[in-house]
Structures are given as C-alpha cells and as structure tokens.
Tab-separated table of C-alpha atoms in Angstrom:
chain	number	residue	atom	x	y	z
B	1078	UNK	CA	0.000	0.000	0.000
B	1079	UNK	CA	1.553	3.270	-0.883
B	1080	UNK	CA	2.219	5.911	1.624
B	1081	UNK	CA	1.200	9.095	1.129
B	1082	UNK	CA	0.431	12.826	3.127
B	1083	UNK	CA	-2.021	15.780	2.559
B	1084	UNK	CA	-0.986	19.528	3.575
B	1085	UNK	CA	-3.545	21.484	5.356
B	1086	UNK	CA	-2.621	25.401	5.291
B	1087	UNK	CA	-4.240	28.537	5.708
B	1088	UNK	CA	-4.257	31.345	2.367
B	1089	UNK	CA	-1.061	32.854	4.102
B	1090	UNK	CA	-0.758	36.707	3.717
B	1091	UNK	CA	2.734	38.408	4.653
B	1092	UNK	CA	4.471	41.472	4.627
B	1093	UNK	CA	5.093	44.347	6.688
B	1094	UNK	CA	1.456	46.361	7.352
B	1095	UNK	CA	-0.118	43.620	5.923
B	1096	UNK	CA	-2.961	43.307	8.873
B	1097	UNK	CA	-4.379	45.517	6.088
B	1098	UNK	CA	-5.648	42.673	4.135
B	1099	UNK	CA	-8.642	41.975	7.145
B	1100	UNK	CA	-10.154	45.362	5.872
B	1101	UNK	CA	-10.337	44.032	2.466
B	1102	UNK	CA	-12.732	40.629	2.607
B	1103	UNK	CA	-15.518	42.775	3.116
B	1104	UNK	CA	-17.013	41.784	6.312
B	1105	UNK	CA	-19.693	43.693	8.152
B	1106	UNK	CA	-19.132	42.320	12.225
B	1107	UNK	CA	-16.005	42.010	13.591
B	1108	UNK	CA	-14.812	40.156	16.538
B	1109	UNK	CA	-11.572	41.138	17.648
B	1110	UNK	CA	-9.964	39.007	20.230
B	1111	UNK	CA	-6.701	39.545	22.208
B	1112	UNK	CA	-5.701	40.226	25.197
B	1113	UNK	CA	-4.469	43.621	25.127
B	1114	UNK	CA	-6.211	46.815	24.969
B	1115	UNK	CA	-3.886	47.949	21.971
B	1116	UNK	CA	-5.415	44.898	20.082
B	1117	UNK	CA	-8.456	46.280	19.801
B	1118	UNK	CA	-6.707	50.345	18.840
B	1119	UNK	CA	-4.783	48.139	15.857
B	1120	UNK	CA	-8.639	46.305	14.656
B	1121	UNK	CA	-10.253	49.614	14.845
B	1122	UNK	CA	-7.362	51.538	13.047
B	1123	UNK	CA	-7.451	48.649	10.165
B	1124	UNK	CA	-11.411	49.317	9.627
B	1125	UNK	CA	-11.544	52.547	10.132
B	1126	UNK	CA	-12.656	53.322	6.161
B	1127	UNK	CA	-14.935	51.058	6.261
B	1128	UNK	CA	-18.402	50.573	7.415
B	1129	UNK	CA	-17.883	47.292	9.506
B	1130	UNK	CA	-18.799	47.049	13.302
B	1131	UNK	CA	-15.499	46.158	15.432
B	1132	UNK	CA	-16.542	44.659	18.701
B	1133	UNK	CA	-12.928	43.836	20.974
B	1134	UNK	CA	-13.412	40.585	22.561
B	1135	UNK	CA	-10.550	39.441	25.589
B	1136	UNK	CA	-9.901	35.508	24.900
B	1137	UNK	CA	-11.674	34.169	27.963
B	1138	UNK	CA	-13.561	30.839	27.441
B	1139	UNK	CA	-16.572	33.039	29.334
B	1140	UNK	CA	-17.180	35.099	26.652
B	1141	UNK	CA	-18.229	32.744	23.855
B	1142	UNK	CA	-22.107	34.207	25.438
B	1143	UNK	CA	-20.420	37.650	23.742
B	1144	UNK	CA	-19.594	36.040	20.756
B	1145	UNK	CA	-23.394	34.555	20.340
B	1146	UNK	CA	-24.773	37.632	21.039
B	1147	UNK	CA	-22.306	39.659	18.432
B	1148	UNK	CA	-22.946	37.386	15.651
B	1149	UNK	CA	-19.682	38.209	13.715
B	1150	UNK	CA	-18.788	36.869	10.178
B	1151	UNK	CA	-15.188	37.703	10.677
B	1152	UNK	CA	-13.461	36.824	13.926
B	1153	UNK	CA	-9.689	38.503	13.936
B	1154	UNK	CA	-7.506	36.932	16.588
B	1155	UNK	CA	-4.482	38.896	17.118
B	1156	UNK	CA	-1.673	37.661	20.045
B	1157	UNK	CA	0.390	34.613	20.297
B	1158	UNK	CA	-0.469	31.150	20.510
B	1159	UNK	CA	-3.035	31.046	23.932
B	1160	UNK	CA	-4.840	33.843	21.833
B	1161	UNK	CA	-5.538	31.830	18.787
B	1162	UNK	CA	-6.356	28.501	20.422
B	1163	UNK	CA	-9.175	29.670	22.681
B	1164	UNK	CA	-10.145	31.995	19.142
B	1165	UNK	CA	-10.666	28.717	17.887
B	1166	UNK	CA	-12.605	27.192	20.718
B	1167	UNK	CA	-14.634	30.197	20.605
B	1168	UNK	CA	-15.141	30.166	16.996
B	1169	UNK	CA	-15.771	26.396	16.989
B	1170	UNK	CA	-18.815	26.763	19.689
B	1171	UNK	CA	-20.120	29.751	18.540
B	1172	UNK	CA	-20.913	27.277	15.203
B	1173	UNK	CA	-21.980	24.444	17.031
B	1174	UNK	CA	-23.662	25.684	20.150
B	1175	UNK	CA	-24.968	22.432	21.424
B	1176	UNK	CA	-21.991	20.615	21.130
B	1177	UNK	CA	-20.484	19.691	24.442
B	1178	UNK	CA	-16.866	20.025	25.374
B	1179	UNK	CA	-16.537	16.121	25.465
B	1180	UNK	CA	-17.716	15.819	22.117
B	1181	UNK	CA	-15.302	18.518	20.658
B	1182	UNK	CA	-12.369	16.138	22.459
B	1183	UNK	CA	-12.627	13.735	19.484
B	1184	UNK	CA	-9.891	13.938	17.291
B	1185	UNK	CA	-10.677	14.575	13.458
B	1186	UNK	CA	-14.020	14.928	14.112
B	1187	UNK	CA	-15.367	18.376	13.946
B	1188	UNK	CA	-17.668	19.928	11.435
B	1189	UNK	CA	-16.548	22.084	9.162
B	1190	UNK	CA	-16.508	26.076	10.128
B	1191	UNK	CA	-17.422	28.738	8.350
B	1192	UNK	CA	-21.279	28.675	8.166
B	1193	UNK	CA	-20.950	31.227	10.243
B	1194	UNK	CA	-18.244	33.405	10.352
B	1195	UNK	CA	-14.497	33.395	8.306
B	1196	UNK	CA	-11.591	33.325	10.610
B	1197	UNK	CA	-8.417	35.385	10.375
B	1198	UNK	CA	-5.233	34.547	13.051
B	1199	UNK	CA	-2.491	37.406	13.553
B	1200	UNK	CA	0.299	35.909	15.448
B	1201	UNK	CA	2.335	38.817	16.897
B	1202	UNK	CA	4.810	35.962	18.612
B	1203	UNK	CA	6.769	33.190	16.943
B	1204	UNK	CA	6.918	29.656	17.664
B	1205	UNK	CA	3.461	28.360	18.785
B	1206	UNK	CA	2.732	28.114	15.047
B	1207	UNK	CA	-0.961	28.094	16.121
B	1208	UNK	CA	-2.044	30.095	13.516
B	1209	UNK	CA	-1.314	27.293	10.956
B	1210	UNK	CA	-2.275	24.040	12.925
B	1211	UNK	CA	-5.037	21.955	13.627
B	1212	UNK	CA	-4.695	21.972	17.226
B	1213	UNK	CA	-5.963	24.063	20.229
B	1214	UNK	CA	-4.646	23.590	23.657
B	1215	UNK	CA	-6.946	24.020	26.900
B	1216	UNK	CA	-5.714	23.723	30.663
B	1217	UNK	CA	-8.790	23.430	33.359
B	1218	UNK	CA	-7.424	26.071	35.780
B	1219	UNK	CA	-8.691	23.832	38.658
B	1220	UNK	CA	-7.429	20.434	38.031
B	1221	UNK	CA	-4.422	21.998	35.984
B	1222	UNK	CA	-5.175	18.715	33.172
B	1223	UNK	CA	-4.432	19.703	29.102
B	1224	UNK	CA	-7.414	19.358	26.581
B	1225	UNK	CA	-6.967	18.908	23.181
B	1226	UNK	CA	-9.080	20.363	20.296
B	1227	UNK	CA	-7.806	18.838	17.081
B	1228	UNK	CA	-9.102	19.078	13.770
B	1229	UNK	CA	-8.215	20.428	10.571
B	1230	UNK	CA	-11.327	22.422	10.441
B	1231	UNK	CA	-9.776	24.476	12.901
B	1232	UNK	CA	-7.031	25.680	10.498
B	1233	UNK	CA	-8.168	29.312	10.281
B	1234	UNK	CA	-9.258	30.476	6.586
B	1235	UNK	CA	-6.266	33.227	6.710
B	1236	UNK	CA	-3.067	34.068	8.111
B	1237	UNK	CA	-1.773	37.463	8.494
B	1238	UNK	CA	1.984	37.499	8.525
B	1239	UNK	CA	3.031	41.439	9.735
B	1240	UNK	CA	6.447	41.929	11.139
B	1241	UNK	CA	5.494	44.986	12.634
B	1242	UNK	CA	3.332	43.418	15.465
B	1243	UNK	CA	6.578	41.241	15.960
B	1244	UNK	CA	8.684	44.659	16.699
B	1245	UNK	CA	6.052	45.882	19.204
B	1246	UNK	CA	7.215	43.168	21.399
B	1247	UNK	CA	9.249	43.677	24.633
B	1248	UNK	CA	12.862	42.363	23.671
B	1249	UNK	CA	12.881	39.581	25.788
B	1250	UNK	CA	9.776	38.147	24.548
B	1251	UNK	CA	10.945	38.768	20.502
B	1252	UNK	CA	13.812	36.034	22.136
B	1253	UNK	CA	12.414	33.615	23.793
B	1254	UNK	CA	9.627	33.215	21.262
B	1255	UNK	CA	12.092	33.468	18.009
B	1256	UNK	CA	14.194	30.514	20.271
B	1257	UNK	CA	11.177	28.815	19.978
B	1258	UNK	CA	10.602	28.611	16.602
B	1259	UNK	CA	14.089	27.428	15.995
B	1260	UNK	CA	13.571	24.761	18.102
B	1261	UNK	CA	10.160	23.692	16.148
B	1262	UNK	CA	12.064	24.171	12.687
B	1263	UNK	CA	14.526	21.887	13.906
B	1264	UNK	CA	12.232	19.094	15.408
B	1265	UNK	CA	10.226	19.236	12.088
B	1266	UNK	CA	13.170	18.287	9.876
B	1267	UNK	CA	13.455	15.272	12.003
B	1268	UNK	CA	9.936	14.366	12.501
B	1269	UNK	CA	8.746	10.781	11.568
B	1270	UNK	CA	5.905	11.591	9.746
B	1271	UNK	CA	7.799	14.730	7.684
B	1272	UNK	CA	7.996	14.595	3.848
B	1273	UNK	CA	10.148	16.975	1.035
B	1274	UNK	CA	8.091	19.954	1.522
B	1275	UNK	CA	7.975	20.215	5.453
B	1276	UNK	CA	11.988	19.453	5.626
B	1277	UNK	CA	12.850	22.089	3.213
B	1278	UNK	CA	10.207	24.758	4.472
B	1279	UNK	CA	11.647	23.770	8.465
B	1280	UNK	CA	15.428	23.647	7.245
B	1281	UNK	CA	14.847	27.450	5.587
B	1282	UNK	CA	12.801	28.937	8.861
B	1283	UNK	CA	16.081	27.366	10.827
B	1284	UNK	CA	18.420	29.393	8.429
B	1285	UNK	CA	16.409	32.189	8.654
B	1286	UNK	CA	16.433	32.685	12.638
C-alpha cells in the first residue's frame, strides 16, 4: 500500500502592514480578540474606512455568550499562541452551540466552520505556530489537566503574517519566542511523519532565525 500525506494550510498573507488585508474581505461584524487593549486600537485603526462594526473581545472561554450575542462573520484573533487557540474554541462553539466540550475532544471529528463566520489569526509571537495548525490547547485552571481540540477544520481560513506586530514586542519576549521557533524548525526536519516539503520549508525557517 503506498504511503502518502495531505498539507492542510491557511491562504497565508505576509508582509510588513499587511494586517491591512482583514479590511479588504468585506465583512460587516467584527470580533476582535486579544488580550491587550492595543489589540483592539490596531482592529479599529485597520477598519476605520470602512463601514464594519469592530466589537474587541478578551480571549476568555466566558465570553463565547459575547460572541453569540455579536454574531460576527469575521473573527480577527491577534496575540500569540493562547490567543488563537481559545479563538478557535470560541469560533468552533459559537458554530456548534450544542456541542459539548466532550464531544469537541474527538480527534478529526469536527464539522466544518465557516457557516458562520471566516476566521483570520495574527500571530504577533513566533513559535506556537498556532495560527497554521489543527490543534488548540486548553488547561482546566482547577485540576491543571491539558485538553486537546484537534481538527483540521480548525485551520483558520487566513493568516496574516506582519512583522510589525513582531517589533512591538518587549525584547525579551521577541527572544524567547524566536528561540522557539528554531527549536520547532529543527524538530520538524526530524519528525517521523515529515515529507520533502515540510523538511525544506523547516530547514529554511532554521536558516532564517
């Protein structure tokens, strides 16, 4: 039986400013999550010519009732990799309201998103790489156990690439998160289930750093 490996990406857009593009797919309700208050000054500036509604939304798990009641067709996660996993828990529920947690716990499972809203990820950190997997990582802040969303429905539609959310970054974090993502470039050149494509895309990011 032959072996063979499908590639599930986002459309990837990159380039300095480029949190421009968001503007440009013409949606009408925005839901802006982050957790920083200059999150929400960066949505607003982007969509400022335009005649959408920007509603900022802090990633909590607690406010996917503020998501429901928004009703957004975009939802813009901007931060670094806790940002865009609970983004997609939130987007994933806000879809599929009477799905239970449990259910959402099988792997490969999910429906497909979208019905509802689009999604667009802004990582402002490096290494996480959330804003290109499958995965979403939960910790219940009493028992202090990891849950594990994974899907490739959860891939978000786009990727915003923008260096200049990377400079805004205290200097220690622009370290320890571009450390990071040398270490994942490395461990994918070496991973059992890699193929041409993911070694030379991991072996350039290493070069790169």
């Amino acid at each position: 039986m032959s072996k063979f490996s499908r590639i599930y990406m986002p459309n990837i857009v990159c380039g300095r400013g480029s949190l421009s593009f968001a503007a440009s797919l013409g949606k009408k309700r925005v839901a802006v999550l982050g957790y920083a208050d200059t999150v929400a000054e960066l949505a607003k500036d982007v969509f400022k010519d335009t005649d959408a509604e920007v509603r900022y939304i802090a990633t909590v798990f607690d406010n996917l009732p503020a998501v429901m009641e928004f009703k957004p067709d975009l939802i813009l996660a901007i931060g670094g990799g806790s940002v865009m996993d609970v983004s997609k828990g939130l987007h994933l529920f806000y879809e599929n309201p009477d799905m239970t947690f449990e259910e959402s716990l099988k792997p490969f499972a999910l429906p497909e998103l979208g019905k509802l809203a689009i999604s667009v990820f802004v990582p402002t950190t490096s290494g996480t790489g959330s804003e290109t997997s499958s995965a979403a990582v939960f910790i219940n802040e009493k028992t202090h156990v990891k849950s594990l969303l994974l899907s490739n429905t959860l891939i978000p539609d786009y990727t915003i690439l923008d260096a200049d959310l990377t400079d805004r970054l205290p200097r220690s974090v622009q370290i320890s998160t571009g450390l990071d993502a040398l270490c994942h470039a490395i461990e994918s050149t070496t991973a059992r289930n890699t193929n041409d494509f993911t070694r030379a895309i991991a072996t350039q990011s290493a070069l790169d750093i």
